[in-house]
Tab-separated table of N, CA, C and O in Angstrom:
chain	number	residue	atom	x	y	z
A	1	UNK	N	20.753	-156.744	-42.415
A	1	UNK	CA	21.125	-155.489	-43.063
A	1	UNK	C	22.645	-155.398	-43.227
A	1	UNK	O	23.177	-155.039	-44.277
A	2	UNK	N	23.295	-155.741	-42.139
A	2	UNK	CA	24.682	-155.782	-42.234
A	2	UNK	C	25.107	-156.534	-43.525
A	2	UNK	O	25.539	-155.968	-44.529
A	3	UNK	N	24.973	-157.577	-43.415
A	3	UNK	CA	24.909	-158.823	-44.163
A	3	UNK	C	24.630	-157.997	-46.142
A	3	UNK	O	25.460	-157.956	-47.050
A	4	UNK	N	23.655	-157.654	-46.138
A	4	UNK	CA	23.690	-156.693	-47.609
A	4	UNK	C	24.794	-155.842	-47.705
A	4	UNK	O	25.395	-155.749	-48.775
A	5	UNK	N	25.051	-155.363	-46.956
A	5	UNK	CA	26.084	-153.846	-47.020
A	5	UNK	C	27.656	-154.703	-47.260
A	5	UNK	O	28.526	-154.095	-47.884
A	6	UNK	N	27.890	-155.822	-46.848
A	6	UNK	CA	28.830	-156.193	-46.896
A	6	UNK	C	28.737	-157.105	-48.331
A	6	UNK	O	29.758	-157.212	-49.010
A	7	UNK	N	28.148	-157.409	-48.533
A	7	UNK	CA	27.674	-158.278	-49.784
A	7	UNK	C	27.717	-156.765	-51.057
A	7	UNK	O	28.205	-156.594	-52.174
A	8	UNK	N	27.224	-156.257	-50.465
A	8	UNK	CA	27.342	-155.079	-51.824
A	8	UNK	C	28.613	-154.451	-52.030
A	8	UNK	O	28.951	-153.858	-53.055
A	9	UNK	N	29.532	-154.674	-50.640
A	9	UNK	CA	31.047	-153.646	-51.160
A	9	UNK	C	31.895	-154.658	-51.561
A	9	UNK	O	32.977	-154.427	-52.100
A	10	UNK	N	31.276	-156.292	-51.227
A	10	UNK	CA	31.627	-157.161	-51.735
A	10	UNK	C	32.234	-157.261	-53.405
A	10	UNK	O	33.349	-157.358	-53.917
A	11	UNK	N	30.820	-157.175	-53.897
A	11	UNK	CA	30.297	-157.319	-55.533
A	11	UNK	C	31.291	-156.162	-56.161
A	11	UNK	O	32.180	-156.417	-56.974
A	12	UNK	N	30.934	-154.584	-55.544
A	12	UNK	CA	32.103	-153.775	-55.870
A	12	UNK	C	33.351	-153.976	-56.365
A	12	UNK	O	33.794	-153.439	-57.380
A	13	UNK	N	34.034	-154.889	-55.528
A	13	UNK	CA	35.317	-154.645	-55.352
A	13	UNK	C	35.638	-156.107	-55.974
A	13	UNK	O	36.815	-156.381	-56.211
A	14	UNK	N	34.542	-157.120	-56.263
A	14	UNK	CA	34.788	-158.276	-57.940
A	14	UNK	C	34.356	-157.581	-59.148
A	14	UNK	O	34.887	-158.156	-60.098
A	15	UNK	N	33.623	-156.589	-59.555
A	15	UNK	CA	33.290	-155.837	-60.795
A	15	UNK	C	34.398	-155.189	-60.566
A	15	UNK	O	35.252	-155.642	-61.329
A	16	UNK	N	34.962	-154.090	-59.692
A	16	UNK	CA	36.487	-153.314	-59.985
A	16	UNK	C	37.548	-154.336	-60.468
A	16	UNK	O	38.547	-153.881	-61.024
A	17	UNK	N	37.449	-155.406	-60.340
A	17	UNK	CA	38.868	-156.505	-60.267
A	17	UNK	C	38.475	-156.525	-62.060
A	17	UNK	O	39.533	-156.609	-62.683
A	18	UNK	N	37.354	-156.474	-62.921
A	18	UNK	CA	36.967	-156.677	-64.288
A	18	UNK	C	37.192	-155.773	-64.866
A	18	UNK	O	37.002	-155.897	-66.076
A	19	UNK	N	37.685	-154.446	-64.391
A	19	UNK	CA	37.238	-153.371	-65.516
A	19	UNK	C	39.051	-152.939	-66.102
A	19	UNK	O	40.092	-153.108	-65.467
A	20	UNK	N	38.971	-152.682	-66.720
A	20	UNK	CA	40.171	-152.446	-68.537
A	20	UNK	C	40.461	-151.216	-67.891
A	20	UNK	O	39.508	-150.438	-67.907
A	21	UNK	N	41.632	-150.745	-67.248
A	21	UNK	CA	41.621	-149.585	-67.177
A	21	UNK	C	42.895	-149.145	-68.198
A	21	UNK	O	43.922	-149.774	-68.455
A	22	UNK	N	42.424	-147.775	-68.700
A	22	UNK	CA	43.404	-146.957	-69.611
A	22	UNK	C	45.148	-146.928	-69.239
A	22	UNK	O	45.613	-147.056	-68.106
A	23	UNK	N	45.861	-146.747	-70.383
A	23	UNK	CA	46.995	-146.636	-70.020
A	23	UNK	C	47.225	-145.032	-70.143
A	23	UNK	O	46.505	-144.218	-70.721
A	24	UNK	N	48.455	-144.809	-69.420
A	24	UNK	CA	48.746	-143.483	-69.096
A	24	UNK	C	48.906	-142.739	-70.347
A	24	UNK	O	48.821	-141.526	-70.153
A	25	UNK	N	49.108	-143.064	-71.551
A	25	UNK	CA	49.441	-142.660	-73.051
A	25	UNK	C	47.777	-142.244	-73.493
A	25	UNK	O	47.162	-141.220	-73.791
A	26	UNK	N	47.488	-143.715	-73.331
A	26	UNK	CA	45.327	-143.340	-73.726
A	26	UNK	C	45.275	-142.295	-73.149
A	26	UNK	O	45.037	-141.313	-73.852
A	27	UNK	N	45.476	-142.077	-71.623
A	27	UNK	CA	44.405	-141.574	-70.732
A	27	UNK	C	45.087	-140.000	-71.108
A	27	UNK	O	44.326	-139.080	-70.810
A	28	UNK	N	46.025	-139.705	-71.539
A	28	UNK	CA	46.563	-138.297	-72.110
A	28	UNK	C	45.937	-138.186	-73.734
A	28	UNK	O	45.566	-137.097	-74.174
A	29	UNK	N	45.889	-139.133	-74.351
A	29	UNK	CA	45.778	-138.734	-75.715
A	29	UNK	C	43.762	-138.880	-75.832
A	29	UNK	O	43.193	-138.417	-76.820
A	30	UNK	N	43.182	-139.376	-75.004
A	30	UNK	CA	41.951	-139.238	-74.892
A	30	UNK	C	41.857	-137.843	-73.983
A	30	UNK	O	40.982	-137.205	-74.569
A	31	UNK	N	42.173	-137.285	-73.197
A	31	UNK	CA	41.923	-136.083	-72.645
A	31	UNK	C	42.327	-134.750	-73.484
A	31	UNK	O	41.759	-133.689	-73.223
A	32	UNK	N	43.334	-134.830	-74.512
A	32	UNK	CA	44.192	-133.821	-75.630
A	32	UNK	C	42.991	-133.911	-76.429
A	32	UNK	O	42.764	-132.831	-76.974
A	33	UNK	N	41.836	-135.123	-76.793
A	33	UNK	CA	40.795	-135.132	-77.839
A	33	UNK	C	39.767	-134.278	-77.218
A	33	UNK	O	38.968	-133.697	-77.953
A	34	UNK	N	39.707	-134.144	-75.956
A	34	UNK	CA	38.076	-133.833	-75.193
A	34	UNK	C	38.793	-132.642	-75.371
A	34	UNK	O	38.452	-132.281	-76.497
A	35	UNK	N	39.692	-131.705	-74.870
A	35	UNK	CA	40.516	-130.313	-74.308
A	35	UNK	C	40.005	-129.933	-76.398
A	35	UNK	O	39.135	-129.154	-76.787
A	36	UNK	N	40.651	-130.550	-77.006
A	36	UNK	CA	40.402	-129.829	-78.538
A	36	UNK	C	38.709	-129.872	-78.791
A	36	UNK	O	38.117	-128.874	-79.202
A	37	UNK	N	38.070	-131.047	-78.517
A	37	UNK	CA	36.908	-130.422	-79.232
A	37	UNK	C	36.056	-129.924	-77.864
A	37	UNK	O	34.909	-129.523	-78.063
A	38	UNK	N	36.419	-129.931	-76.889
A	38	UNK	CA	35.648	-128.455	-76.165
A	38	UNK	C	36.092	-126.706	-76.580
A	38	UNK	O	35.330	-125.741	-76.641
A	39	UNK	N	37.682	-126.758	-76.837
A	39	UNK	CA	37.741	-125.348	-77.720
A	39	UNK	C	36.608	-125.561	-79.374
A	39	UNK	O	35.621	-124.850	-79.564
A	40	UNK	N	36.841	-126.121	-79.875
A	40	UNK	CA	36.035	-126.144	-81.191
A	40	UNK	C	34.832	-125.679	-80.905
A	40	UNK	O	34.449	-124.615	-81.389
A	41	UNK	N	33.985	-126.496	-79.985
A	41	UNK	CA	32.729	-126.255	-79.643
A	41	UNK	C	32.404	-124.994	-78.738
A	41	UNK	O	31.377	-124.329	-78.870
A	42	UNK	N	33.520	-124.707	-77.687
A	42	UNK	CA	33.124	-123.026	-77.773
A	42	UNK	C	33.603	-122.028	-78.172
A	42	UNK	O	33.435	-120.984	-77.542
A	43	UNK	N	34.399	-122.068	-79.433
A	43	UNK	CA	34.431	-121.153	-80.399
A	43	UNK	C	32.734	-121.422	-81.489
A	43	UNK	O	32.129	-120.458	-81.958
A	44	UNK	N	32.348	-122.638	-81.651
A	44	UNK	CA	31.483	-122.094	-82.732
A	44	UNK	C	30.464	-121.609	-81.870
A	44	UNK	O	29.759	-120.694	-82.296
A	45	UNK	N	30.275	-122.035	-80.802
A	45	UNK	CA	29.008	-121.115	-79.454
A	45	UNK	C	29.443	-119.477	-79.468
A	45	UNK	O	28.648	-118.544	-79.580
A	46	UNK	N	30.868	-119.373	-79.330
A	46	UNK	CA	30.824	-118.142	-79.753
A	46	UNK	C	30.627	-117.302	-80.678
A	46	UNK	O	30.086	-116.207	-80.527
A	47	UNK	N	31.234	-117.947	-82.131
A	47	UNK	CA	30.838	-117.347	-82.956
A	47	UNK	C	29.160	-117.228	-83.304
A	47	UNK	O	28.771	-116.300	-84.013
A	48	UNK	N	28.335	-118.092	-82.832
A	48	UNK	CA	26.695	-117.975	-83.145
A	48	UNK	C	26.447	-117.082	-82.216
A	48	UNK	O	25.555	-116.416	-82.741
A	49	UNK	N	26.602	-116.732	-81.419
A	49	UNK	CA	26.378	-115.890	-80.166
A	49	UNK	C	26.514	-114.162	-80.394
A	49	UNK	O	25.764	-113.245	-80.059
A	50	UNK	N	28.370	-114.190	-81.422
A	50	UNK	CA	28.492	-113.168	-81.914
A	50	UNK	C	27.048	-112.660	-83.278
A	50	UNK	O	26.567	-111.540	-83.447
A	51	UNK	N	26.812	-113.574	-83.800
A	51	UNK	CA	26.082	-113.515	-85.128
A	51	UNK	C	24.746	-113.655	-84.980
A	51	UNK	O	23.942	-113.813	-85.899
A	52	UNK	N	24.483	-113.591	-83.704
A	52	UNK	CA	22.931	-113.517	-83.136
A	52	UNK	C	22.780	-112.324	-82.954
A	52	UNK	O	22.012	-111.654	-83.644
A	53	UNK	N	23.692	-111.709	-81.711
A	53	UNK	CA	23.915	-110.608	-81.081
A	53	UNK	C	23.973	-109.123	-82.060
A	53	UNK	O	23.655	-108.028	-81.595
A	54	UNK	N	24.420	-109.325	-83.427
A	54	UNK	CA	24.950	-108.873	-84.207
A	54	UNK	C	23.357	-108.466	-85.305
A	54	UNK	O	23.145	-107.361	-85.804
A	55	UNK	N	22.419	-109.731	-85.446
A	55	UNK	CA	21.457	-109.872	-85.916
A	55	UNK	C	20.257	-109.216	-85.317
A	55	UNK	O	19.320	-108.932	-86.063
A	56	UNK	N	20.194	-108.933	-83.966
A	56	UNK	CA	19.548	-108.493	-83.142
A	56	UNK	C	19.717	-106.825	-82.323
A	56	UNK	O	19.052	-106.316	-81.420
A	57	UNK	N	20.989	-106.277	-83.162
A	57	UNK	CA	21.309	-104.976	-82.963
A	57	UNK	C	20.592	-104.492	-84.175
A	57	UNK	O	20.113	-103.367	-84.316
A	58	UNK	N	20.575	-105.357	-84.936
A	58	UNK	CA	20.276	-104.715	-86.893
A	58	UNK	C	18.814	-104.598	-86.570
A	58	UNK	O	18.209	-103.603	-86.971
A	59	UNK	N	18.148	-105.595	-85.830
A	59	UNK	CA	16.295	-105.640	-85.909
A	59	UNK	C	15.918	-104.269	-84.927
A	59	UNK	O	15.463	-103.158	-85.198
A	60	UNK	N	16.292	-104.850	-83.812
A	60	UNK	CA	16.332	-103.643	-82.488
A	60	UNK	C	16.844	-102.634	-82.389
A	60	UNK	O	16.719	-101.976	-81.356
């Protein structure tokens, strides 16, 4: 059992030695993309929300 556990943080830490990591420029100009289209996306949640709400005063 030992023997696995060490073999597995093993493998870990040769797949971490492979992976591409972002540069500090990406890793800002990919987070400025997510920050804009999460406002986009909850403004149009809001606006359907308003225009539901709005639709449902007129029926009710």
């Amino acid at each position: 059992m030992r023997e696995k556990i060490i073999n597995f943080f093993s493998d870990i830490y040769k797949e971490m030695q492979k992976v591409t990591w972002q540069k500090q420029d990406e890793l800002i100009e990919s987070t400025k993309v997510v920050l804009v289209a999460c406002l986009i996306f909850t403004v149009i949640v809001w606006a359907i929300d308003i225009i539901i709400t709005e639709i449902l005063k007129v029926i009710f």
